[in-house]
PDB file of C-alpha atoms in Angstrom:
ATOM      1  CA  MET A  25       0.000   0.000   0.000  1.00 46.00           C
ATOM      2  CA  SER A  26       1.021   3.605  -0.502  1.00 47.00           C
ATOM      3  CA  ALA A  27       0.065   6.849   1.205  1.00 50.00           C
ATOM      4  CA  GLU A  28      -2.124   7.604  -1.822  1.00 66.00           C
ATOM      5  CA  THR A  29      -3.939   4.248  -1.551  1.00 87.00           C
ATOM      6  CA  PRO A  30      -4.805   3.283   2.049  1.00 93.00           C
ATOM      7  CA  GLU A  31      -5.452  -0.352   2.824  1.00 95.00           C
ATOM      8  CA  PRO A  32      -9.083  -1.517   2.524  1.00 96.00           C
ATOM      9  CA  VAL A  33     -11.404  -1.173   5.505  1.00 96.00           C
ATOM     10  CA  THR A  34     -12.132  -4.726   6.640  1.00 96.00           C
ATOM     11  CA  PRO A  35     -14.459  -5.804   9.495  1.00 96.00           C
ATOM     12  CA  SER A  36     -12.108  -8.711  10.284  1.00 95.00           C
ATOM     13  CA  PRO A  37      -8.444  -8.130  11.179  1.00 95.00           C
ATOM     14  CA  PRO A  38      -5.314  -9.021   9.226  1.00 93.00           C
ATOM     15  CA  LEU A  39      -3.078 -11.662  10.773  1.00 94.00           C
ATOM     16  CA  LEU A  40      -1.436 -10.347  13.928  1.00 95.00           C
ATOM     17  CA  PRO A  41       2.328 -10.090  13.287  1.00 93.00           C
ATOM     18  CA  GLY A  42       4.256 -12.039  15.896  1.00 91.00           C
ATOM     19  CA  ARG A  43       3.159 -13.078  19.354  1.00 93.00           C
ATOM     20  CA  ALA A  44       0.652 -11.123  21.408  1.00 94.00           C
ATOM     21  CA  LEU A  45       2.299  -8.598  23.718  1.00 94.00           C
ATOM     22  CA  LEU A  46      -0.949  -7.637  25.478  1.00 94.00           C
ATOM     23  CA  THR A  47      -4.417  -9.154  25.812  1.00 96.00           C
ATOM     24  CA  GLN A  48      -7.614  -7.541  27.067  1.00 96.00           C
ATOM     25  CA  SER A  49     -11.361  -7.323  26.481  1.00 97.00           C
ATOM     26  CA  TRP A  50     -13.404  -4.233  25.653  1.00 98.00           C
ATOM     27  CA  LEU A  51     -16.933  -4.680  27.029  1.00 98.00           C
ATOM     28  CA  ASP A  52     -20.189  -2.665  26.958  1.00 98.00           C
ATOM     29  CA  ALA A  53     -18.709  -0.192  24.477  1.00 98.00           C
ATOM     30  CA  THR A  54     -20.579   2.918  23.325  1.00 98.00           C
ATOM     31  CA  PHE A  55     -19.214   4.768  20.282  1.00 98.00           C
ATOM     32  CA  LEU A  56     -20.103   8.428  19.699  1.00 98.00           C
ATOM     33  CA  HIS A  57     -18.754  10.042  16.522  1.00 98.00           C
ATOM     34  CA  TRP A  58     -18.680  13.549  15.097  1.00 98.00           C
ATOM     35  CA  ALA A  59     -17.825  14.367  11.482  1.00 98.00           C
ATOM     36  CA  VAL A  60     -15.051  16.962  11.121  1.00 98.00           C
ATOM     37  CA  ASP A  61     -12.969  18.559   8.411  1.00 97.00           C
ATOM     38  CA  PRO A  62      -9.648  16.682   8.120  1.00 98.00           C
ATOM     39  CA  GLU A  63      -7.780  19.987   8.395  1.00 97.00           C
ATOM     40  CA  VAL A  64      -9.183  20.459  11.912  1.00 97.00           C
ATOM     41  CA  VAL A  65      -7.642  17.250  13.280  1.00 98.00           C
ATOM     42  CA  ALA A  66      -4.440  17.096  11.200  1.00 98.00           C
ATOM     43  CA  PRO A  67      -2.366  19.231  13.650  1.00 97.00           C
ATOM     44  CA  LEU A  68      -3.198  16.816  16.486  1.00 98.00           C
ATOM     45  CA  LEU A  69      -1.678  13.744  14.807  1.00 98.00           C
ATOM     46  CA  PRO A  70       1.876  12.464  15.290  1.00 97.00           C
ATOM     47  CA  ALA A  71       4.508  12.917  12.582  1.00 95.00           C
ATOM     48  CA  GLY A  72       4.238  10.561   9.637  1.00 94.00           C
ATOM     49  CA  VAL A  73       0.464  10.046   9.732  1.00 97.00           C
ATOM     50  CA  ARG A  74      -2.422  12.032   8.296  1.00 97.00           C
ATOM     51  CA  PRO A  75      -6.192  12.060   8.923  1.00 98.00           C
ATOM     52  CA  ASP A  76      -8.019   9.043   7.556  1.00 98.00           C
ATOM     53  CA  VAL A  77     -11.156  10.065   5.703  1.00 98.00           C
ATOM     54  CA  PHE A  78     -14.412   8.538   4.555  1.00 97.00           C
ATOM     55  CA  GLU A  79     -15.837  10.321   1.495  1.00 96.00           C
ATOM     56  CA  GLY A  80     -13.640  13.320   2.291  1.00 96.00           C
ATOM     57  CA  VAL A  81     -14.650  13.568   5.965  1.00 97.00           C
ATOM     58  CA  SER A  82     -12.743  12.556   9.072  1.00 98.00           C
ATOM     59  CA  TYR A  83     -14.248  11.711  12.475  1.00 98.00           C
ATOM     60  CA  VAL A  84     -13.712  12.324  16.177  1.00 98.00           C
ATOM     61  CA  GLY A  85     -14.675   9.402  18.392  1.00 98.00           C
ATOM     62  CA  LEU A  86     -15.661   9.384  22.052  1.00 98.00           C
ATOM     63  CA  VAL A  87     -15.686   5.762  23.212  1.00 98.00           C
ATOM     64  CA  ALA A  88     -16.802   4.651  26.684  1.00 98.00           C
ATOM     65  CA  PHE A  89     -16.471   1.028  27.790  1.00 98.00           C
ATOM     66  CA  ARG A  90     -15.280  -1.441  30.420  1.00 98.00           C
ATOM     67  CA  MET A  91     -11.708  -2.642  30.141  1.00 96.00           C
ATOM     68  CA  HIS A  92     -11.589  -6.262  31.315  1.00 95.00           C
ATOM     69  CA  ARG A  93      -8.610  -8.348  32.422  1.00 94.00           C
ATOM     70  CA  ILE A  94      -5.516  -6.807  30.857  1.00 93.00           C
ATOM     71  CA  GLY A  95      -2.807  -9.442  30.541  1.00 90.00           C
ATOM     72  CA  TRP A  96       0.800  -9.639  29.322  1.00 85.00           C
ATOM     73  CA  GLY A  97       1.673 -12.220  26.660  1.00 81.00           C
ATOM     74  CA  THR A  98       0.311 -15.637  27.575  1.00 76.00           C
ATOM     75  CA  LEU A  99      -0.296 -14.744  31.241  1.00 69.00           C
ATOM     76  CA  PRO A 100      -3.923 -14.670  32.441  1.00 74.00           C
ATOM     77  CA  GLY A 101      -5.558 -11.264  32.597  1.00 74.00           C
ATOM     78  CA  LEU A 102      -5.634  -9.432  35.930  1.00 75.00           C
ATOM     79  CA  PRO A 103      -9.124  -9.510  37.483  1.00 82.00           C
ATOM     80  CA  TYR A 104      -8.836  -6.344  39.618  1.00 72.00           C
ATOM     81  CA  LEU A 105      -5.927  -4.197  38.438  1.00 82.00           C
ATOM     82  CA  GLY A 106      -6.704  -5.090  34.815  1.00 87.00           C
ATOM     83  CA  SER A 107     -10.436  -4.349  34.910  1.00 95.00           C
ATOM     84  CA  PHE A 108     -11.840  -0.807  35.034  1.00 96.00           C
ATOM     85  CA  PRO A 109     -14.004   1.751  33.177  1.00 98.00           C
ATOM     86  CA  GLU A 110     -12.352   3.777  30.438  1.00 98.00           C
ATOM     87  CA  THR A 111     -13.401   6.621  28.142  1.00 98.00           C
ATOM     88  CA  ASN A 112     -11.181   7.780  25.300  1.00 98.00           C
ATOM     89  CA  VAL A 113     -11.118  10.513  22.676  1.00 98.00           C
ATOM     90  CA  ARG A 114      -9.705   9.285  19.383  1.00 98.00           C
ATOM     91  CA  LEU A 115      -8.978  10.284  15.804  1.00 98.00           C
ATOM     92  CA  TYR A 116      -8.540   8.180  12.661  1.00 98.00           C
ATOM     93  CA  SER A 117      -5.201   8.023  10.925  1.00 98.00           C
ATOM     94  CA  VAL A 118      -3.341   6.532   7.968  1.00 97.00           C
ATOM     95  CA  ASP A 119       0.436   6.246   7.831  1.00 96.00           C
ATOM     96  CA  GLN A 120       3.056   6.433   5.070  1.00 92.00           C
ATOM     97  CA  ALA A 121       2.510   2.780   4.135  1.00 94.00           C
ATOM     98  CA  GLY A 122      -1.278   3.188   3.854  1.00 95.00           C
ATOM     99  CA  ARG A 123      -1.999   1.463   7.182  1.00 96.00           C
ATOM    100  CA  ARG A 124      -5.163   2.752   8.842  1.00 97.00           C
ATOM    101  CA  GLY A 125      -5.213   3.261  12.588  1.00 98.00           C
ATOM    102  CA  VAL A 126      -6.363   5.199  15.617  1.00 98.00           C
ATOM    103  CA  VAL A 127      -4.683   8.094  17.431  1.00 98.00           C
ATOM    104  CA  PHE A 128      -5.730   8.639  21.041  1.00 98.00           C
ATOM    105  CA  LEU A 129      -5.900  12.232  22.241  1.00 98.00           C
ATOM    106  CA  SER A 130      -6.836  11.153  25.777  1.00 97.00           C
ATOM    107  CA  LEU A 131      -7.687   7.973  27.673  1.00 97.00           C
ATOM    108  CA  ASP A 132      -9.420   8.400  31.020  1.00 97.00           C
ATOM    109  CA  ALA A 133      -9.329   5.314  33.277  1.00 96.00           C
ATOM    110  CA  SER A 134     -10.208   4.652  36.894  1.00 96.00           C
ATOM    111  CA  ARG A 135      -7.315   2.380  37.933  1.00 93.00           C
ATOM    112  CA  LEU A 136      -4.160   4.315  38.846  1.00 92.00           C
ATOM    113  CA  LEU A 137      -1.547   1.576  38.301  1.00 91.00           C
ATOM    114  CA  PRO A 138      -2.555   0.798  34.685  1.00 90.00           C
ATOM    115  CA  VAL A 139      -2.674   4.553  34.002  1.00 92.00           C
ATOM    116  CA  ALA A 140       0.875   4.992  35.289  1.00 92.00           C
ATOM    117  CA  THR A 141       2.107   1.864  33.469  1.00 90.00           C
ATOM    118  CA  ALA A 142       0.674   2.952  30.096  1.00 92.00           C
ATOM    119  CA  ARG A 143       2.195   6.410  30.485  1.00 92.00           C
ATOM    120  CA  LEU A 144       5.611   5.029  31.386  1.00 92.00           C
ATOM    121  CA  SER A 145       5.744   2.095  28.933  1.00 91.00           C
ATOM    122  CA  PHE A 146       4.042   3.557  25.857  1.00 93.00           C
ATOM    123  CA  ARG A 147       3.814   7.317  26.561  1.00 94.00           C
ATOM    124  CA  LEU A 148       0.065   7.178  25.937  1.00 96.00           C
ATOM    125  CA  PRO A 149      -2.033  10.117  27.244  1.00 96.00           C
ATOM    126  CA  TYR A 150      -3.823   8.209  30.024  1.00 95.00           C
ATOM    127  CA  ARG A 151      -5.564  10.231  32.744  1.00 95.00           C
ATOM    128  CA  TRP A 152      -6.635   9.012  36.170  1.00 95.00           C
ATOM    129  CA  ALA A 153     -10.362   9.556  36.774  1.00 96.00           C
ATOM    130  CA  ARG A 154     -13.227   8.596  39.060  1.00 97.00           C
ATOM    131  CA  MET A 155     -15.530   6.538  36.827  1.00 98.00           C
ATOM    132  CA  SER A 156     -18.508   4.186  36.783  1.00 98.00           C
ATOM    133  CA  VAL A 157     -20.476   2.127  34.267  1.00 98.00           C
ATOM    134  CA  GLN A 158     -24.050   1.208  35.190  1.00 98.00           C
ATOM    135  CA  ARG A 159     -26.504  -0.987  33.297  1.00 97.00           C
ATOM    136  CA  TYR A 160     -30.301  -0.944  33.681  1.00 97.00           C
ATOM    137  CA  GLY A 161     -31.692  -3.469  31.226  1.00 98.00           C
ATOM    138  CA  ASN A 162     -30.772  -2.117  27.800  1.00 98.00           C
ATOM    139  CA  VAL A 163     -29.751   1.309  29.166  1.00 98.00           C
ATOM    140  CA  TYR A 164     -26.101   2.103  29.945  1.00 98.00           C
ATOM    141  CA  TRP A 165     -24.675   5.070  31.837  1.00 98.00           C
ATOM    142  CA  TYR A 166     -21.006   6.059  31.814  1.00 98.00           C
ATOM    143  CA  VAL A 167     -19.819   8.699  34.298  1.00 98.00           C
ATOM    144  CA  SER A 168     -16.295  10.084  34.568  1.00 97.00           C
ATOM    145  CA  ARG A 169     -14.545  12.942  36.362  1.00 97.00           C
ATOM    146  CA  ARG A 170     -10.790  13.425  36.256  1.00 96.00           C
ATOM    147  CA  ARG A 171      -8.844  13.251  39.496  1.00 94.00           C
ATOM    148  CA  ASP A 172      -5.389  13.418  37.897  1.00 85.00           C
ATOM    149  CA  PRO A 173      -3.687  16.541  39.339  1.00 84.00           C
ATOM    150  CA  GLY A 174      -1.452  16.909  36.273  1.00 77.00           C
ATOM    151  CA  SER A 175      -4.262  16.983  33.716  1.00 81.00           C
ATOM    152  CA  PRO A 176      -6.846  19.556  32.615  1.00 83.00           C
ATOM    153  CA  ALA A 177     -10.135  19.160  34.490  1.00 90.00           C
ATOM    154  CA  ALA A 178     -12.689  17.236  32.411  1.00 95.00           C
ATOM    155  CA  GLN A 179     -15.779  15.112  32.927  1.00 97.00           C
ATOM    156  CA  SER A 180     -18.376  13.155  31.005  1.00 97.00           C
ATOM    157  CA  GLN A 181     -21.816  11.678  31.538  1.00 98.00           C
ATOM    158  CA  ILE A 182     -23.138   9.538  28.697  1.00 98.00           C
ATOM    159  CA  GLY A 183     -26.388   7.593  28.609  1.00 98.00           C
ATOM    160  CA  VAL A 184     -27.575   5.333  25.788  1.00 98.00           C
ATOM    161  CA  GLN A 185     -30.456   2.943  25.185  1.00 98.00           C
ATOM    162  CA  VAL A 186     -29.503  -0.025  23.025  1.00 98.00           C
ATOM    163  CA  THR A 187     -32.165  -0.772  20.427  1.00 97.00           C
ATOM    164  CA  SER A 188     -31.507  -3.277  17.612  1.00 96.00           C
ATOM    165  CA  LEU A 189     -28.715  -5.372  16.123  1.00 97.00           C
ATOM    166  CA  LEU A 190     -26.980  -3.982  13.042  1.00 97.00           C
ATOM    167  CA  GLU A 191     -27.031  -7.100  10.881  1.00 95.00           C
ATOM    168  CA  ASN A 192     -25.234  -5.395   7.990  1.00 96.00           C
ATOM    169  CA  PRO A 193     -23.128  -2.468   9.242  1.00 97.00           C
ATOM    170  CA  SER A 194     -22.423   0.185   6.645  1.00 97.00           C
ATOM    171  CA  ASP A 195     -18.991   0.934   5.216  1.00 97.00           C
ATOM    172  CA  LEU A 196     -18.874   4.034   7.431  1.00 98.00           C
ATOM    173  CA  GLU A 197     -19.712   2.046  10.564  1.00 98.00           C
ATOM    174  CA  HIS A 198     -16.883  -0.360   9.784  1.00 98.00           C
ATOM    175  CA  PHE A 199     -14.596   2.631   9.132  1.00 98.00           C
ATOM    176  CA  MET A 200     -15.305   4.005  12.618  1.00 98.00           C
ATOM    177  CA  THR A 201     -14.935   0.711  14.510  1.00 98.00           C
ATOM    178  CA  ALA A 202     -12.731  -1.764  12.582  1.00 97.00           C
ATOM    179  CA  ARG A 203      -9.309  -0.254  13.262  1.00 97.00           C
ATOM    180  CA  TRP A 204      -6.380  -2.646  13.352  1.00 98.00           C
ATOM    181  CA  ARG A 205      -3.549  -0.589  14.808  1.00 97.00           C
ATOM    182  CA  LEU A 206      -2.714   2.333  17.048  1.00 97.00           C
ATOM    183  CA  HIS A 207      -0.446   5.175  15.917  1.00 98.00           C
ATOM    184  CA  PHE A 208       1.521   7.047  18.593  1.00 97.00           C
ATOM    185  CA  SER A 209       4.894   8.608  19.385  1.00 96.00           C
ATOM    186  CA  LEU A 210       7.412   6.506  21.298  1.00 95.00           C
ATOM    187  CA  GLY A 211      11.075   7.262  21.859  1.00 90.00           C
ATOM    188  CA  GLY A 212      11.028  10.170  19.410  1.00 91.00           C
ATOM    189  CA  LYS A 213       9.530   8.064  16.604  1.00 95.00           C
ATOM    190  CA  THR A 214       6.013   7.430  15.366  1.00 97.00           C
ATOM    191  CA  VAL A 215       5.070   3.772  15.722  1.00 97.00           C
ATOM    192  CA  HIS A 216       2.128   1.566  14.886  1.00 97.00           C
ATOM    193  CA  MET A 217       0.910  -1.116  17.304  1.00 97.00           C
ATOM    194  CA  PRO A 218      -1.142  -3.827  15.545  1.00 97.00           C
ATOM    195  CA  ASN A 219      -4.194  -5.372  17.179  1.00 97.00           C
ATOM    196  CA  ALA A 220      -6.644  -8.138  16.313  1.00 97.00           C
ATOM    197  CA  HIS A 221     -10.084  -9.114  17.561  1.00 97.00           C
ATOM    198  CA  PRO A 222     -13.277 -10.711  16.201  1.00 97.00           C
ATOM    199  CA  GLN A 223     -15.619  -8.542  14.157  1.00 97.00           C
ATOM    200  CA  TRP A 224     -17.492  -6.103  16.382  1.00 98.00           C
ATOM    201  CA  PRO A 225     -21.124  -7.108  17.062  1.00 98.00           C
ATOM    202  CA  LEU A 226     -22.722  -3.678  16.553  1.00 98.00           C
ATOM    203  CA  TYR A 227     -26.091  -2.382  17.725  1.00 98.00           C
ATOM    204  CA  ARG A 228     -28.020   0.791  17.085  1.00 98.00           C
ATOM    205  CA  ALA A 229     -28.379   2.970  20.161  1.00 98.00           C
ATOM    206  CA  GLN A 230     -30.375   6.040  21.141  1.00 98.00           C
ATOM    207  CA  LEU A 231     -28.484   8.791  22.919  1.00 98.00           C
ATOM    208  CA  LEU A 232     -30.186   9.682  26.202  1.00 98.00           C
ATOM    209  CA  ALA A 233     -27.586  12.160  27.470  1.00 97.00           C
ATOM    210  CA  CYS A 234     -24.159  13.465  26.557  1.00 97.00           C
ATOM    211  CA  ASP A 235     -22.735  16.028  28.952  1.00 97.00           C
ATOM    212  CA  GLU A 236     -18.981  16.073  28.431  1.00 97.00           C
ATOM    213  CA  ASP A 237     -15.939  18.264  27.917  1.00 95.00           C
ATOM    214  CA  LEU A 238     -13.356  15.552  27.250  1.00 97.00           C
ATOM    215  CA  VAL A 239     -13.369  16.350  23.522  1.00 97.00           C
ATOM    216  CA  ALA A 240     -12.756  20.044  24.166  1.00 96.00           C
ATOM    217  CA  ALA A 241     -10.011  19.260  26.697  1.00 95.00           C
ATOM    218  CA  ALA A 242      -8.343  17.072  24.044  1.00 96.00           C
ATOM    219  CA  GLY A 243      -7.955  20.103  21.750  1.00 96.00           C
ATOM    220  CA  LEU A 244     -11.235  20.139  19.817  1.00 96.00           C
ATOM    221  CA  PRO A 245     -13.465  22.846  21.321  1.00 94.00           C
ATOM    222  CA  GLY A 246     -16.952  23.009  19.870  1.00 90.00           C
ATOM    223  CA  VAL A 247     -17.065  19.499  18.426  1.00 94.00           C
ATOM    224  CA  GLY A 248     -18.708  17.787  21.393  1.00 87.00           C
ATOM    225  CA  SER A 249     -21.170  20.650  21.922  1.00 87.00           C
ATOM    226  CA  ARG A 250     -23.363  19.410  19.044  1.00 93.00           C
ATOM    227  CA  PRO A 251     -25.190  16.065  18.848  1.00 96.00           C
ATOM    228  CA  PRO A 252     -23.026  13.200  17.553  1.00 97.00           C
ATOM    229  CA  ASP A 253     -23.501  12.062  13.970  1.00 98.00           C
ATOM    230  CA  SER A 254     -23.357   8.382  14.946  1.00 98.00           C
ATOM    231  CA  VAL A 255     -24.241   6.414  18.090  1.00 98.00           C
ATOM    232  CA  LEU A 256     -23.331   2.712  18.229  1.00 98.00           C
ATOM    233  CA  PHE A 257     -23.047   0.059  20.931  1.00 98.00           C
ATOM    234  CA  SER A 258     -21.275  -3.279  21.202  1.00 98.00           C
ATOM    235  CA  PRO A 259     -21.297  -5.890  23.989  1.00 98.00           C
ATOM    236  CA  GLY A 260     -17.585  -6.246  23.309  1.00 98.00           C
ATOM    237  CA  VAL A 261     -14.664  -8.223  21.909  1.00 98.00           C
ATOM    238  CA  ARG A 262     -11.497  -9.956  23.120  1.00 96.00           C
ATOM    239  CA  VAL A 263      -8.368  -8.139  21.845  1.00 97.00           C
ATOM    240  CA  ARG A 264      -4.700  -8.989  21.277  1.00 96.00           C
ATOM    241  CA  PHE A 265      -1.920  -6.437  20.661  1.00 97.00           C
ATOM    242  CA  ALA A 266       1.478  -7.055  19.053  1.00 96.00           C
ATOM    243  CA  ARG A 267       4.596  -5.044  19.844  1.00 96.00           C
ATOM    244  CA  PRO A 268       4.951  -1.522  18.392  1.00 96.00           C
ATOM    245  CA  ARG A 269       6.811  -1.084  15.094  1.00 95.00           C
ATOM    246  CA  PRO A 270       8.116   2.037  13.315  1.00 95.00           C
ATOM    247  CA  VAL A 271       5.589   3.421  10.824  1.00 93.00           C
ATOM    248  CA  ALA A 272       8.176   3.433   8.016  1.00 78.00           C
ATOM    249  CA  SER A 273       8.528  -0.363   8.146  1.00 52.00           C
ATOM    250  CA  GLY A 274       6.224  -2.871   6.492  1.00 48.00           C
TER     251      GLY A 274
END
């Protein structure tokens, strides 16, 4: 692939290169997305990647879910330290080799040790927060308020009602959810970290509430102040990550 021709969007992952470095599950995930001009998000991406677009438009995602049992390699996932609520703000990227990915602007999580480990090991913008995820039948509420003294104050309260299964997700819905690597800066270089998981089971969802300033705190004021263009839900998937690799390599 080349920068002019990004790889196809596929609901199922390519083969994970090498052994799994990390394992985890993402459960009870709600995806909110806002359409944006690619020029708005381009300055927020690391060197060597550009905004990924669908029909000329890029997207900002706000994703709230339950992280479940983070594990290293073949070790079993941790039941307490590796399980916690998380809410992230993310952009969509494509690198010099045409590989599509995700760039996280912020990741709020309620467990301090994983937050500190991710910051130290991968330099990811994790923030410590007081968080909860509550389910009432087919209604889910996600509440978060930062408690990290080194981060800008930010909070979110999201409520959704899950309605019906998406039996045939659209190309755009796959574009926003089927992302098979993470782009980020590590050791002065931009890297990509491949991941693999089963195809997302996606459901339509009705937004009941969205009171948040995480998107604005991540550098995109005004985006989260309007209703999202897409609201999706998934009960979750089991995920494996390979080690990071420089974006210039195949």
